[in-house]
Tab-separated table of C-alpha atoms in Angstrom:
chain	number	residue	atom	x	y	z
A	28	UNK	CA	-73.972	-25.975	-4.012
A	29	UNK	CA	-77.023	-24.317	-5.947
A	30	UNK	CA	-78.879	-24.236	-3.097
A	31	UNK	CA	-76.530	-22.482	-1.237
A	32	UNK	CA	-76.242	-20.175	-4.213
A	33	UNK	CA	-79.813	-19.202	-4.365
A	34	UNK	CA	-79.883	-18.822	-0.424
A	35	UNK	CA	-77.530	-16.217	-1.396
A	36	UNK	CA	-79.111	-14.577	-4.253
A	37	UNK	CA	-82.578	-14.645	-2.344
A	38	UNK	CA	-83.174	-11.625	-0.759
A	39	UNK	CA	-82.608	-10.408	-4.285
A	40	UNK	CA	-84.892	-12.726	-5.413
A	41	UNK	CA	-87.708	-11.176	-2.704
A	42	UNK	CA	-86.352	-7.184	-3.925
A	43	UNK	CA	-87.533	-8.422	-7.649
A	44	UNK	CA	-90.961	-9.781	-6.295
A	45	UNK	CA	-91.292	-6.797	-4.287
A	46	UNK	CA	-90.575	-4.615	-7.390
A	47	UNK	CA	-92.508	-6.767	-9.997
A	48	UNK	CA	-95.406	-6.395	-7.631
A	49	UNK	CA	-95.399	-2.694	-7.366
A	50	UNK	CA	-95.195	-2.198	-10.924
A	51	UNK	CA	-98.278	-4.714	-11.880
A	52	UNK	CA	-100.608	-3.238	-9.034
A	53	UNK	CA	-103.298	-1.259	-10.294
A	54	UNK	CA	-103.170	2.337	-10.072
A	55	UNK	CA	-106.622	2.901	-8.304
A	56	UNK	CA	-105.409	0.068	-5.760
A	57	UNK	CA	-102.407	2.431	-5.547
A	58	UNK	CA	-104.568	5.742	-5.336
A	59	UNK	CA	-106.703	3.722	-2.416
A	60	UNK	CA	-103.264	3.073	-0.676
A	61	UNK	CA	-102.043	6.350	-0.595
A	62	UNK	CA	-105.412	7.832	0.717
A	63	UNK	CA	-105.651	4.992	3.496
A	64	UNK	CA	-102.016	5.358	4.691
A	65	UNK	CA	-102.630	9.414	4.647
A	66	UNK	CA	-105.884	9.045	6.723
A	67	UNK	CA	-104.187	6.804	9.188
A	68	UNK	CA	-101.607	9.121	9.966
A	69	UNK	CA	-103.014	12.036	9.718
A	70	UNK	CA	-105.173	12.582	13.140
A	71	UNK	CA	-101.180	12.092	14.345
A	72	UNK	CA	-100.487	15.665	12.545
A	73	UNK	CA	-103.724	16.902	13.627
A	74	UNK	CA	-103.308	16.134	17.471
A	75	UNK	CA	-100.136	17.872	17.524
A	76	UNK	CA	-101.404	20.746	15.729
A	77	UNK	CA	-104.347	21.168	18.878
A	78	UNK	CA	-101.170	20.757	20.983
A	79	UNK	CA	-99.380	23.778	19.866
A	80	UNK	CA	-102.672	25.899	19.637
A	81	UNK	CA	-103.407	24.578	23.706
A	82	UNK	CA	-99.637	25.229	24.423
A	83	UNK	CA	-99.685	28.770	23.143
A	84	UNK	CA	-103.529	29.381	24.905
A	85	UNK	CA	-101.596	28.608	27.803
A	86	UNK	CA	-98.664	30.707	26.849
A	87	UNK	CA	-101.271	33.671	26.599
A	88	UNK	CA	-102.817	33.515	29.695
A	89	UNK	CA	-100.019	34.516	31.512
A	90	UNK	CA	-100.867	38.239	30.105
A	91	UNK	CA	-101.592	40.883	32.610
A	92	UNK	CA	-104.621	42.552	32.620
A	93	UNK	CA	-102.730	45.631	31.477
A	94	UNK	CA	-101.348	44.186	28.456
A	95	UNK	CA	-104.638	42.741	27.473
A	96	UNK	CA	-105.943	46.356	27.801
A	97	UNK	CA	-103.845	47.643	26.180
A	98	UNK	CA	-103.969	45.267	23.130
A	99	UNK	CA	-107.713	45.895	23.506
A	100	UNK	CA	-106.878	49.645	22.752
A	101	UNK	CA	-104.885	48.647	19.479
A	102	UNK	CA	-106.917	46.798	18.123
A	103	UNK	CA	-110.051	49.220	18.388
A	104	UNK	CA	-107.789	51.625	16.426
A	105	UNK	CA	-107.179	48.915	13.543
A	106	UNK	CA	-110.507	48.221	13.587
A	107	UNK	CA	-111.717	51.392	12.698
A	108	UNK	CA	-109.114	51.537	9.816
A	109	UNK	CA	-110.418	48.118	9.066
A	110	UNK	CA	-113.761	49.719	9.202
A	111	UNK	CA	-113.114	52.981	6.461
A	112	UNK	CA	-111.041	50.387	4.292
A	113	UNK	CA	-114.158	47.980	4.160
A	114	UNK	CA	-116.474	51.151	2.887
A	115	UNK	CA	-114.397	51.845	0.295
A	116	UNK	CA	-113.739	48.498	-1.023
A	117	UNK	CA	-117.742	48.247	-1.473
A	118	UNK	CA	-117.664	51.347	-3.428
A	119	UNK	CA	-115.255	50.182	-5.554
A	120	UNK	CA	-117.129	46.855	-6.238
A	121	UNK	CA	-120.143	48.574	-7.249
A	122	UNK	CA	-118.174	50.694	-9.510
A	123	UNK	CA	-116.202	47.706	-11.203
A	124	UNK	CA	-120.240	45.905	-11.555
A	125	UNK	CA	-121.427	49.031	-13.130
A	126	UNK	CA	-118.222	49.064	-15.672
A	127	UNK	CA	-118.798	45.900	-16.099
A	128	UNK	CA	-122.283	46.246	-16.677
A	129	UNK	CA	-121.526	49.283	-19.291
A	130	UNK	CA	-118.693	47.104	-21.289
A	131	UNK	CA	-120.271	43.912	-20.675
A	132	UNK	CA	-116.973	42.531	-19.871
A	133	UNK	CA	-116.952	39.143	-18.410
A	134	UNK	CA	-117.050	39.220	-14.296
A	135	UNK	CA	-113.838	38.559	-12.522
A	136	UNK	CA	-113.898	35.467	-10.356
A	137	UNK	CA	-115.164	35.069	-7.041
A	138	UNK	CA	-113.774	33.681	-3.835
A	139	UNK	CA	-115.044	32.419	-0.488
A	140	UNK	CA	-112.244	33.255	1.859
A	141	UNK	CA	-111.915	29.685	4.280
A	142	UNK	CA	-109.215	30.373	7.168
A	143	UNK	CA	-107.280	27.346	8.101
A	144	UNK	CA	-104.638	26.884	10.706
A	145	UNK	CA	-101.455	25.491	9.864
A	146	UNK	CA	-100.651	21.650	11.072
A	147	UNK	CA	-97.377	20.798	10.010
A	148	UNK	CA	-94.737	22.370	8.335
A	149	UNK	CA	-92.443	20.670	5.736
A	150	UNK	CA	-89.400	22.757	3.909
A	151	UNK	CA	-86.841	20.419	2.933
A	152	UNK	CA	-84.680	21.116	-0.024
A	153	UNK	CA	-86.496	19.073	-2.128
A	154	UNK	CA	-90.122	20.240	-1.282
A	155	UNK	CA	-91.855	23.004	0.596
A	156	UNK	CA	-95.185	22.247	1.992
A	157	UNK	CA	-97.696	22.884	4.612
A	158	UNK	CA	-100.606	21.264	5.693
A	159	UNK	CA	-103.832	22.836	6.867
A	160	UNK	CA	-106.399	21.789	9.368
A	161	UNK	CA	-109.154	22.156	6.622
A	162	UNK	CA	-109.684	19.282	3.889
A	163	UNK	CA	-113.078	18.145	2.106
A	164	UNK	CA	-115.007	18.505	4.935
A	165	UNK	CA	-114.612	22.464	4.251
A	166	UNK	CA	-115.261	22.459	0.278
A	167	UNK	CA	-111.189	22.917	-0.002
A	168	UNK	CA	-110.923	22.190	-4.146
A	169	UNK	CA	-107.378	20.515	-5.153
A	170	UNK	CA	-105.848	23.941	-6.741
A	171	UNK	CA	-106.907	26.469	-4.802
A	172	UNK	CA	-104.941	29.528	-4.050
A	173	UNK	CA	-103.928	29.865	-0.548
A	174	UNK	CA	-103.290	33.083	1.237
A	175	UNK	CA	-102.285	34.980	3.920
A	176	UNK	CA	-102.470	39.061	5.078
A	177	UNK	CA	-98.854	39.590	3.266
A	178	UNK	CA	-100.174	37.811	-0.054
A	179	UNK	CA	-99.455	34.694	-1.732
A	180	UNK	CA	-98.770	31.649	0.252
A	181	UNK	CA	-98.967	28.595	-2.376
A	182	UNK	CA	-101.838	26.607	-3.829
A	183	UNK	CA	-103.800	23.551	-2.366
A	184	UNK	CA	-102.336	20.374	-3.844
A	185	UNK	CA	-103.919	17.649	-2.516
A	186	UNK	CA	-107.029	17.446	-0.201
A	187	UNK	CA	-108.076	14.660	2.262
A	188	UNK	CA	-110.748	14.269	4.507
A	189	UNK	CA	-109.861	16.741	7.393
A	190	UNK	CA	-107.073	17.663	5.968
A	191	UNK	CA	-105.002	19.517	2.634
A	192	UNK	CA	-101.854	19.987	1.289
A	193	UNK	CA	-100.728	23.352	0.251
A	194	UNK	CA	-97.265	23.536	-2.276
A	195	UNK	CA	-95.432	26.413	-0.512
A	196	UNK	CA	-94.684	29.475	-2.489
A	197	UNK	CA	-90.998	28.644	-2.150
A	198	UNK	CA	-91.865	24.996	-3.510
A	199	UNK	CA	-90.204	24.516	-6.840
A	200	UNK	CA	-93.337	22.769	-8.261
A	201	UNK	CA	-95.023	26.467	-7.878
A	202	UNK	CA	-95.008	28.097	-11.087
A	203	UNK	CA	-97.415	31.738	-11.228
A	204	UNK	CA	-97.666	34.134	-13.721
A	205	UNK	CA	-97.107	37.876	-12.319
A	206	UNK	CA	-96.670	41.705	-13.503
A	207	UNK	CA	-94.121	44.265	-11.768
A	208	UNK	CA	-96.343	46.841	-9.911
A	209	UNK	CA	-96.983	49.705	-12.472
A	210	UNK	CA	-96.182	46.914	-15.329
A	211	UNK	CA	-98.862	45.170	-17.297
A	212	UNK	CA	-96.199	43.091	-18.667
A	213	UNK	CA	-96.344	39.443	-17.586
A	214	UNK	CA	-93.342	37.639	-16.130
A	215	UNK	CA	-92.461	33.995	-14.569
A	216	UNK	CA	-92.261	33.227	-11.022
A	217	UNK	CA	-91.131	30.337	-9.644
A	218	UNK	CA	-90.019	28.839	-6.276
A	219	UNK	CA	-87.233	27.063	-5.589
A	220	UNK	CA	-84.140	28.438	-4.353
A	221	UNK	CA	-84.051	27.374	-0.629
A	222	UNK	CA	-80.490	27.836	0.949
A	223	UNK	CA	-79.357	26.670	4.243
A	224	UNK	CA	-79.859	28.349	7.347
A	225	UNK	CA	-81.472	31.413	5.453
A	226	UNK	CA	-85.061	32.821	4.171
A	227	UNK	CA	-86.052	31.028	0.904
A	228	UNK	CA	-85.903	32.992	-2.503
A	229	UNK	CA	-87.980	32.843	-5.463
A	230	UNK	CA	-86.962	33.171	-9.377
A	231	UNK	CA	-87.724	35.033	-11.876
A	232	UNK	CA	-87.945	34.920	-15.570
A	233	UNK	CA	-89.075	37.109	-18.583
A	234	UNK	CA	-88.415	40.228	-17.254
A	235	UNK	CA	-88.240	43.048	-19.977
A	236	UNK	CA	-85.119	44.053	-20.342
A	237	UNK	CA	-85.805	47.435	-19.241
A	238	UNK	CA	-86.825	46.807	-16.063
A	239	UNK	CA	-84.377	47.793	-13.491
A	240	UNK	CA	-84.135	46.829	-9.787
A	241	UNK	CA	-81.329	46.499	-6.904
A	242	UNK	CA	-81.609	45.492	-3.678
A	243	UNK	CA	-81.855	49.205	-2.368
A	244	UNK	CA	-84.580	49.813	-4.699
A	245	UNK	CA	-86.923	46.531	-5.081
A	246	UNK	CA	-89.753	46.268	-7.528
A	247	UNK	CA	-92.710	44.184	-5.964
A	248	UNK	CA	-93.605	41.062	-7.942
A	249	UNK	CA	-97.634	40.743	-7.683
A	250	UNK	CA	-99.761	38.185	-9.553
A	251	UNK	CA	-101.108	38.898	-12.860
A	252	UNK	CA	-104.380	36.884	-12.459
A	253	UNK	CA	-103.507	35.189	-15.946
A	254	UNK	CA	-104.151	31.731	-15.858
A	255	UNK	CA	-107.513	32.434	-13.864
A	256	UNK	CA	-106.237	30.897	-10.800
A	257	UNK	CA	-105.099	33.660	-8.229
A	258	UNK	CA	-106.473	36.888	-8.483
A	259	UNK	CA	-104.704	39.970	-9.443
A	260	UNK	CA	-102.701	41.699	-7.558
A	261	UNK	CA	-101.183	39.469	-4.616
A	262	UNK	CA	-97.895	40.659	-3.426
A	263	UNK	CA	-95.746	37.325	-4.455
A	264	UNK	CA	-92.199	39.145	-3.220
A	265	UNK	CA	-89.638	41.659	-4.043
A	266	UNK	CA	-87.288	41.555	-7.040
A	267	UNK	CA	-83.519	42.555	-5.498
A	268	UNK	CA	-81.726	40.838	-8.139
A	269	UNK	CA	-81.969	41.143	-12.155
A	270	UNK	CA	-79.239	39.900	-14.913
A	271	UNK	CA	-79.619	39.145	-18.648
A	272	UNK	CA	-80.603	35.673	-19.827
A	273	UNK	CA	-78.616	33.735	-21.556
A	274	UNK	CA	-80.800	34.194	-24.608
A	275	UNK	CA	-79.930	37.851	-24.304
A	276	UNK	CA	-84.054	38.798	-24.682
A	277	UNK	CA	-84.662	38.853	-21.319
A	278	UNK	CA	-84.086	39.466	-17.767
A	279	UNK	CA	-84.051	37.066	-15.125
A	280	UNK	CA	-83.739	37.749	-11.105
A	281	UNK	CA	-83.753	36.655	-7.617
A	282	UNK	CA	-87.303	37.242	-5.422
A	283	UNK	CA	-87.017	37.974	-1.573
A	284	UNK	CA	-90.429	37.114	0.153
A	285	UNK	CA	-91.751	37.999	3.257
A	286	UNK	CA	-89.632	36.512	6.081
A	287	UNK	CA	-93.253	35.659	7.978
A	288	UNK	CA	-94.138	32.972	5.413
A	289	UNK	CA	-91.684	30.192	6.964
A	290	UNK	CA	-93.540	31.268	10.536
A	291	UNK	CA	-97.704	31.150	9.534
A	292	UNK	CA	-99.703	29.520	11.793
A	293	UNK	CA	-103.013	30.724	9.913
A	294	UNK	CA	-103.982	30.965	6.433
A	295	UNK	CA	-106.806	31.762	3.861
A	296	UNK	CA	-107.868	29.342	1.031
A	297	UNK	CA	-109.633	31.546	-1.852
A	298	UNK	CA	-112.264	28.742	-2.361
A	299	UNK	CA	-113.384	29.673	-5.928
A	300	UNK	CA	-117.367	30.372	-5.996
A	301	UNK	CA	-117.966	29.801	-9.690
A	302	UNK	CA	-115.403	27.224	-10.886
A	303	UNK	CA	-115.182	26.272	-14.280
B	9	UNK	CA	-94.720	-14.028	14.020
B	10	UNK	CA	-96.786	-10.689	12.826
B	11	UNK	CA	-96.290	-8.659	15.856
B	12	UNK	CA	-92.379	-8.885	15.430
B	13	UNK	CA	-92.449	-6.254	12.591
B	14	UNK	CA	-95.805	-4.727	13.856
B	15	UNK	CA	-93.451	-3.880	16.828
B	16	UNK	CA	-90.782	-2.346	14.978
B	17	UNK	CA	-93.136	-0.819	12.445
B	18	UNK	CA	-94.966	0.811	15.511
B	19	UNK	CA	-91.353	2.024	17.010
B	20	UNK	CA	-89.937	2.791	13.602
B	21	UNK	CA	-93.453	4.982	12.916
B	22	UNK	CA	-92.850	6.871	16.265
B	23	UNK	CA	-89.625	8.392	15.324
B	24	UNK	CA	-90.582	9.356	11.793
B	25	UNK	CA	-93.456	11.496	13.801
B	26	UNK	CA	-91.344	13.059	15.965
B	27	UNK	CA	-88.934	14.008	13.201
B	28	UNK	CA	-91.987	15.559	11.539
B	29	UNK	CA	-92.467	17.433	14.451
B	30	UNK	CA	-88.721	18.716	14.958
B	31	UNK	CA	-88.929	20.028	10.822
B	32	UNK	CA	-92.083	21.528	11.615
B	33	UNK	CA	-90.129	23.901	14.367
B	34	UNK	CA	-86.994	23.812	12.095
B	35	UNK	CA	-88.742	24.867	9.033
B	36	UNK	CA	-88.084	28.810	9.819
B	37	UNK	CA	-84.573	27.824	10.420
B	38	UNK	CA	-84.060	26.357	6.768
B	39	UNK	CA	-82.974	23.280	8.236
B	40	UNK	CA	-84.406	20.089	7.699
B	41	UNK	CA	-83.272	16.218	9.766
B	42	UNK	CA	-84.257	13.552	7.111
B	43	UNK	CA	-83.219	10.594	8.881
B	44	UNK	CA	-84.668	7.302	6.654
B	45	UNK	CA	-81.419	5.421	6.796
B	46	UNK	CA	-82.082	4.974	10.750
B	47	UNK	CA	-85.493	3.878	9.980
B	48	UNK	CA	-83.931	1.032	7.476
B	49	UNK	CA	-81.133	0.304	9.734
B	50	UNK	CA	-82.501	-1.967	12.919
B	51	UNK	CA	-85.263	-3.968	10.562
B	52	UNK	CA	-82.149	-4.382	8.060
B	53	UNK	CA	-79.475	-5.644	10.639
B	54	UNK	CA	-81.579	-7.748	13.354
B	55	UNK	CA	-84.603	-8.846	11.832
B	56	UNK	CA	-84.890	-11.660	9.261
B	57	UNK	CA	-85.821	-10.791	6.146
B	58	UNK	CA	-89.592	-12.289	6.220
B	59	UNK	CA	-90.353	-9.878	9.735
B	60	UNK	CA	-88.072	-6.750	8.573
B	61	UNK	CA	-89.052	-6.438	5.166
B	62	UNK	CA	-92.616	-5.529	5.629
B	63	UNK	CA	-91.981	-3.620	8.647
B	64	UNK	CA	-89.681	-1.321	5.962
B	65	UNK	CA	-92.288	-1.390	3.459
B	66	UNK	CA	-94.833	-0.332	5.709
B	67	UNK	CA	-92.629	2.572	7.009
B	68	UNK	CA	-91.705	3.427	3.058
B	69	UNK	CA	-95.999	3.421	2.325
B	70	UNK	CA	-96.356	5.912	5.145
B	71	UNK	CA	-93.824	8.358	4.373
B	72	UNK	CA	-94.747	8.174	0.777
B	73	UNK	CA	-98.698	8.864	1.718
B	74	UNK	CA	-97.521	11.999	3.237
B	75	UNK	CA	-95.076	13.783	0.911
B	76	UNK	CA	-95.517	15.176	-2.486
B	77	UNK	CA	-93.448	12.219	-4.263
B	78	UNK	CA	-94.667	9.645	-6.694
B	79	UNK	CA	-96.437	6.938	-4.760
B	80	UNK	CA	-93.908	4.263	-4.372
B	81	UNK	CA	-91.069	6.617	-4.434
B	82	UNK	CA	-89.702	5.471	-0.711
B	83	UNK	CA	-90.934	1.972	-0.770
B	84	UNK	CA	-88.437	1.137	-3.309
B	85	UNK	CA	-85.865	3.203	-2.061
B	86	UNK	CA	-86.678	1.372	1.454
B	87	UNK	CA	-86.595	-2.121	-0.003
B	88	UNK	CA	-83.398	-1.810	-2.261
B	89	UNK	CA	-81.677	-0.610	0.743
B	90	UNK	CA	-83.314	-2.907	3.661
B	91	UNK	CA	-81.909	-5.660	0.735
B	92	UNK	CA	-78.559	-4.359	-0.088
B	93	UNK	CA	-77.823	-4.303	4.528
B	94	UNK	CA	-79.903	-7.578	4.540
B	95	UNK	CA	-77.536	-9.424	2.434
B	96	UNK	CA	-74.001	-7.376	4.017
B	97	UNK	CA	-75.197	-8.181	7.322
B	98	UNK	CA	-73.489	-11.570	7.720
B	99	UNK	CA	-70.100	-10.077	7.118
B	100	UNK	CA	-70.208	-7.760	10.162
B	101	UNK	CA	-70.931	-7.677	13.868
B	102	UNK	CA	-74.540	-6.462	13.548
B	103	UNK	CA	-75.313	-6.764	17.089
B	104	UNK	CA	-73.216	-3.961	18.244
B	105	UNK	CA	-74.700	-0.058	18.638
B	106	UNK	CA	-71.903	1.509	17.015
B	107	UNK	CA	-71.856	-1.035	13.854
B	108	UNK	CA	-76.280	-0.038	13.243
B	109	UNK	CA	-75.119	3.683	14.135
B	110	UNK	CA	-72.133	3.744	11.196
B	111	UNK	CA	-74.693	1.583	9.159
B	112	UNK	CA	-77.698	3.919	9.859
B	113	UNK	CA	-75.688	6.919	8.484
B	114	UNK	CA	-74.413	4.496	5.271
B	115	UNK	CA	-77.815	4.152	4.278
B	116	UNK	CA	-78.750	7.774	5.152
B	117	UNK	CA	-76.450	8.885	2.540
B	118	UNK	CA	-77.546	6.853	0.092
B	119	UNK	CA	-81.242	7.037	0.714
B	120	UNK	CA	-80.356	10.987	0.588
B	121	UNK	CA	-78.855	10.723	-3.237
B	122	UNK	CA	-81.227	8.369	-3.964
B	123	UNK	CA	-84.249	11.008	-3.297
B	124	UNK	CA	-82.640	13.828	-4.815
B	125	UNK	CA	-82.164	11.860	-8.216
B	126	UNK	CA	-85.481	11.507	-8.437
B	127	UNK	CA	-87.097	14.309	-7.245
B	128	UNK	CA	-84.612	17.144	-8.594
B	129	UNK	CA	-85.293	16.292	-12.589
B	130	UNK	CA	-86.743	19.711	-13.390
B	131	UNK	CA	-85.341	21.798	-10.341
B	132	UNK	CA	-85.185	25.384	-11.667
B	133	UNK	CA	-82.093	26.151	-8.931
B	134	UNK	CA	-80.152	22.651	-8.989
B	135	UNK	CA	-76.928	24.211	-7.545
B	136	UNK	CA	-78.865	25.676	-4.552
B	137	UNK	CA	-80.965	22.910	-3.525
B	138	UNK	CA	-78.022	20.458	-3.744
B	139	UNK	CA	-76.599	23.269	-1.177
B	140	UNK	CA	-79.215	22.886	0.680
B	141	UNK	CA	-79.344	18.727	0.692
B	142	UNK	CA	-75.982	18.736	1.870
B	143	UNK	CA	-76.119	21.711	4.721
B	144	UNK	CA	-79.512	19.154	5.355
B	145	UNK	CA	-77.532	15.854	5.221
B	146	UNK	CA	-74.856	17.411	7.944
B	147	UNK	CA	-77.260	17.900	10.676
B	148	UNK	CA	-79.126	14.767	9.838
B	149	UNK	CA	-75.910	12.748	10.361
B	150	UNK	CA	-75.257	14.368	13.466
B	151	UNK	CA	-78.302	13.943	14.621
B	152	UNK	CA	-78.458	10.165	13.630
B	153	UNK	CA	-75.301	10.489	15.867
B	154	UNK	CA	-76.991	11.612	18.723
B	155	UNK	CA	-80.342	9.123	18.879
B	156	UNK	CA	-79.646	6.011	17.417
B	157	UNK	CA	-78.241	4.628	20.325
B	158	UNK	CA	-81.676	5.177	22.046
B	159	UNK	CA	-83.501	4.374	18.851
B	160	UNK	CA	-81.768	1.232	18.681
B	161	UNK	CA	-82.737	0.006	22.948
B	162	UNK	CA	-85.984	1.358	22.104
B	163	UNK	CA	-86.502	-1.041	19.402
B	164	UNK	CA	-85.310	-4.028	21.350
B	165	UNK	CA	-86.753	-3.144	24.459
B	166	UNK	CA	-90.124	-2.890	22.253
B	167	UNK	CA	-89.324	-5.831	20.652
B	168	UNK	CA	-88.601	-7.388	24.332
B	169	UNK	CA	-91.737	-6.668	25.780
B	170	UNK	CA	-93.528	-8.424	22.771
B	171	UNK	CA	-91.652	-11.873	23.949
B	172	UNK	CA	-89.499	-11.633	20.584
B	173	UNK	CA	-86.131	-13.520	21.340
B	174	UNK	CA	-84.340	-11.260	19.339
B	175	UNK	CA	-81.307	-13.572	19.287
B	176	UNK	CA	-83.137	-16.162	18.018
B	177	UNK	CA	-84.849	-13.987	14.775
B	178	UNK	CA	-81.840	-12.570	14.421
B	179	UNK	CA	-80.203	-15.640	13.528
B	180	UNK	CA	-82.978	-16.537	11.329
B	181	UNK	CA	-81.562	-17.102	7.293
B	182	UNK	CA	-84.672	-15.503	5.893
């Protein structure tokens, strides 16, 4: 009879083991784990990735001749845009060197700007993340900020060998301080709010209570560059949405972002060039 | 005796990377198939506990290598619930599709409350992202639903092919 007894309790017997052993395993044995199972499935995520991009080549060379023209045409017009923008923005760094120079204020941080195509895609309702085709191998530093032409995208999380993790904007472990446009005043963004079947929202807190915003009349949400991390200025989203706090000091509000985040296929990693 | 749950680890691996694939076209969408109680289900039911148990654990190491969770986080999950249909399994008639297709979507459900008590702790939007779990749980079930049947004749065929008499591990105590 105890025999059959501890046939029965057994696999519960194996589920403590199992347990007991997790717990008493050494965190860099743990830490070596995680990397190893990572690398091993990550040329899966990789190879699929080089899929897409060959399936859409082949997608794109089904263009006519005329279309290809005439996409030629539009982009020589951006291009020169491009062009005039890219004069001005080297005026305007000399100028801020010179001020800087003449207040000797400390320099604002550089970036090298390291493209990266999207691999995979995860946006569950318990994490939002991407992963990008560009890892140590690149200089990608765990932190990063990670962009994209519409502004903020997320921040690098974790970075493998040819490969890093990026926490989504939308991510609820994404936390950035930001200003209103035309407001020095810093507020709280975070991500989080990711409804079925619709774009994800952003929240935010701190607003000054006389701040006022609808969804006819958005304010956009950029980053304050406090905190050193992102720079200043990066459109985060749009506030639509503002009601007191319960502590009655504040406001706090929904954040629409750009519908194009949930579709990037390429983004920018601000790889800083004098980290601290 | 190690290829039995290198087979079913291999199998079980396969559709977790598909999966991976379908949320990576779903993710505009805001929909999202989490489907870890099918990956449980077959090692669970028809393997004995000494081939299915590391198959599970293996499975529970990779997903936890790839998503922001604490390391460990599925593992557990994996093994409390490959234990909890490992010791129910005498009771009913395992070897049937439909039985590993209700018990699949069992152990969906409760690997699916399982991860959002852990991970949503310090969710700034609770009431949305439980929303969200459960709009994500629907489609997941359904689409449990849909595959299992295959998943479950892929895994024995797999399991076939590696000269595994199923019957015979299956009747295995431990």
């Amino acid at each position: 009879m105890p025999s059959k007894r501890f046939d029965q309790a057994k696999p519960f017997v194996v589920l403590g083991i199992v347990v007991l052993t997790w717990i008493l395993i050494p965190v860099a044995v743990k830490s070596f784990l995680r990397a190893g199972f990572y690398e091993l499935q990550a040329p899966i995520q990789v190879t699929a990735s080089y899929a897409r991009d060959l399936q859409e080549y082949w997608a794109e060379r089904t263009h006519s001749n005329k279309e290809l023209m005439e996409a030629g045409r539009e982009l020589r017009h951006v291009y020169a845009g491009y062009e005039f923008q890219a004069q001005q923005v080297e005026a305007l760094r000399a100028e801020i060197a010179r001020l800087e120079q003449l207040l000797r204020l400390p320099s604002n941080p550089h970036y090298r700007f390291e493209p990266a195509r999207v691999a995979q895609r995860d946006f569950s309702g318990w994490w939002q993340k991407l992963v990008i085709r560009k890892g140590a191998n690149y200089g990608i530093p765990a932190g990063a900020p990670v962009v994209y032409s519409g502004g903020v995208v997320g921040r690098v999380r974790a970075v493998h060998a040819y490969t890093a993790d990026v926490d989504f904007v939308t991510s609820p472990s994404v936390r950035l301080a930001a200003t209103i446009e035309n407001d020095s005043r810093p507020v709280s963004y975070q991500g989080g709010d990711n409804p079925p079947l619709a774009p994800a929202r952003g929240i935010v807190e701190f607003v000054p209570p006389d701040i006022f915003t609808s969804a006819k009349d958005p304010k956009r949400l950029v980053t304050s560059g406090l905190g050193g991390m992102f720079p200043p200025g990066l459109t985060i989203g749009y506030i639509t949405r503002l009601e007191a706090s319960t502590d009655g000091l504040f406001k706090s509000g929904e954040v629409a972002l750009d519908p194009r985040l949930s579709e990037l296929t390429e983004v920018t990693v601000l790889v800083p060039l004098n980290p601290e | 005796m190690h290829r039995r749950w290198l087979i079913t680890f291999a199998s079980t691996f396969l559709l977790w990377s598909v999966v991976v694939q379908l949320n990576h076209y779903l993710a505009p969408l805001g929909a999202y198939l989490f489907v870890d109680g099918l990956l449980v289900a077959f090692a669970a039911l028809r393997l004995s506990l000494r081939n299915g148990l590391p198959a599970t654990l293996l499975m529970g190491l990779s997903i936890d290598a790839a998503e922001p969770v604490p390391f460990g986080t599925h593992l557990l999950l994996f093994a409390v619930m490959h234990i909890v249909i490992f010791r129910l399994r005498t009771r009913i008639p395992r070897e049937e599709t439909v039985i590993g297709v209700v018990v699949a979507l069992l152990a969906n459900l409760a690997l699916i409350f399982g991860l959002s008590f852990v991970t949503l702790g310090n969710h700034p939007a609770a009431g949305a992202a439980w929303m969200r779990i459960f709009a994500d749980l629907g489609w997941s079930q359904l689409f449990i639903v849909a595959i299992a049947p295959w998943f479950f004749a892929l895994q024995e065929r797999a399991l076939e092919l590696g000269r595994v008499d199923l019957a015979e591990e299956s009747r295995r105590p431990f």
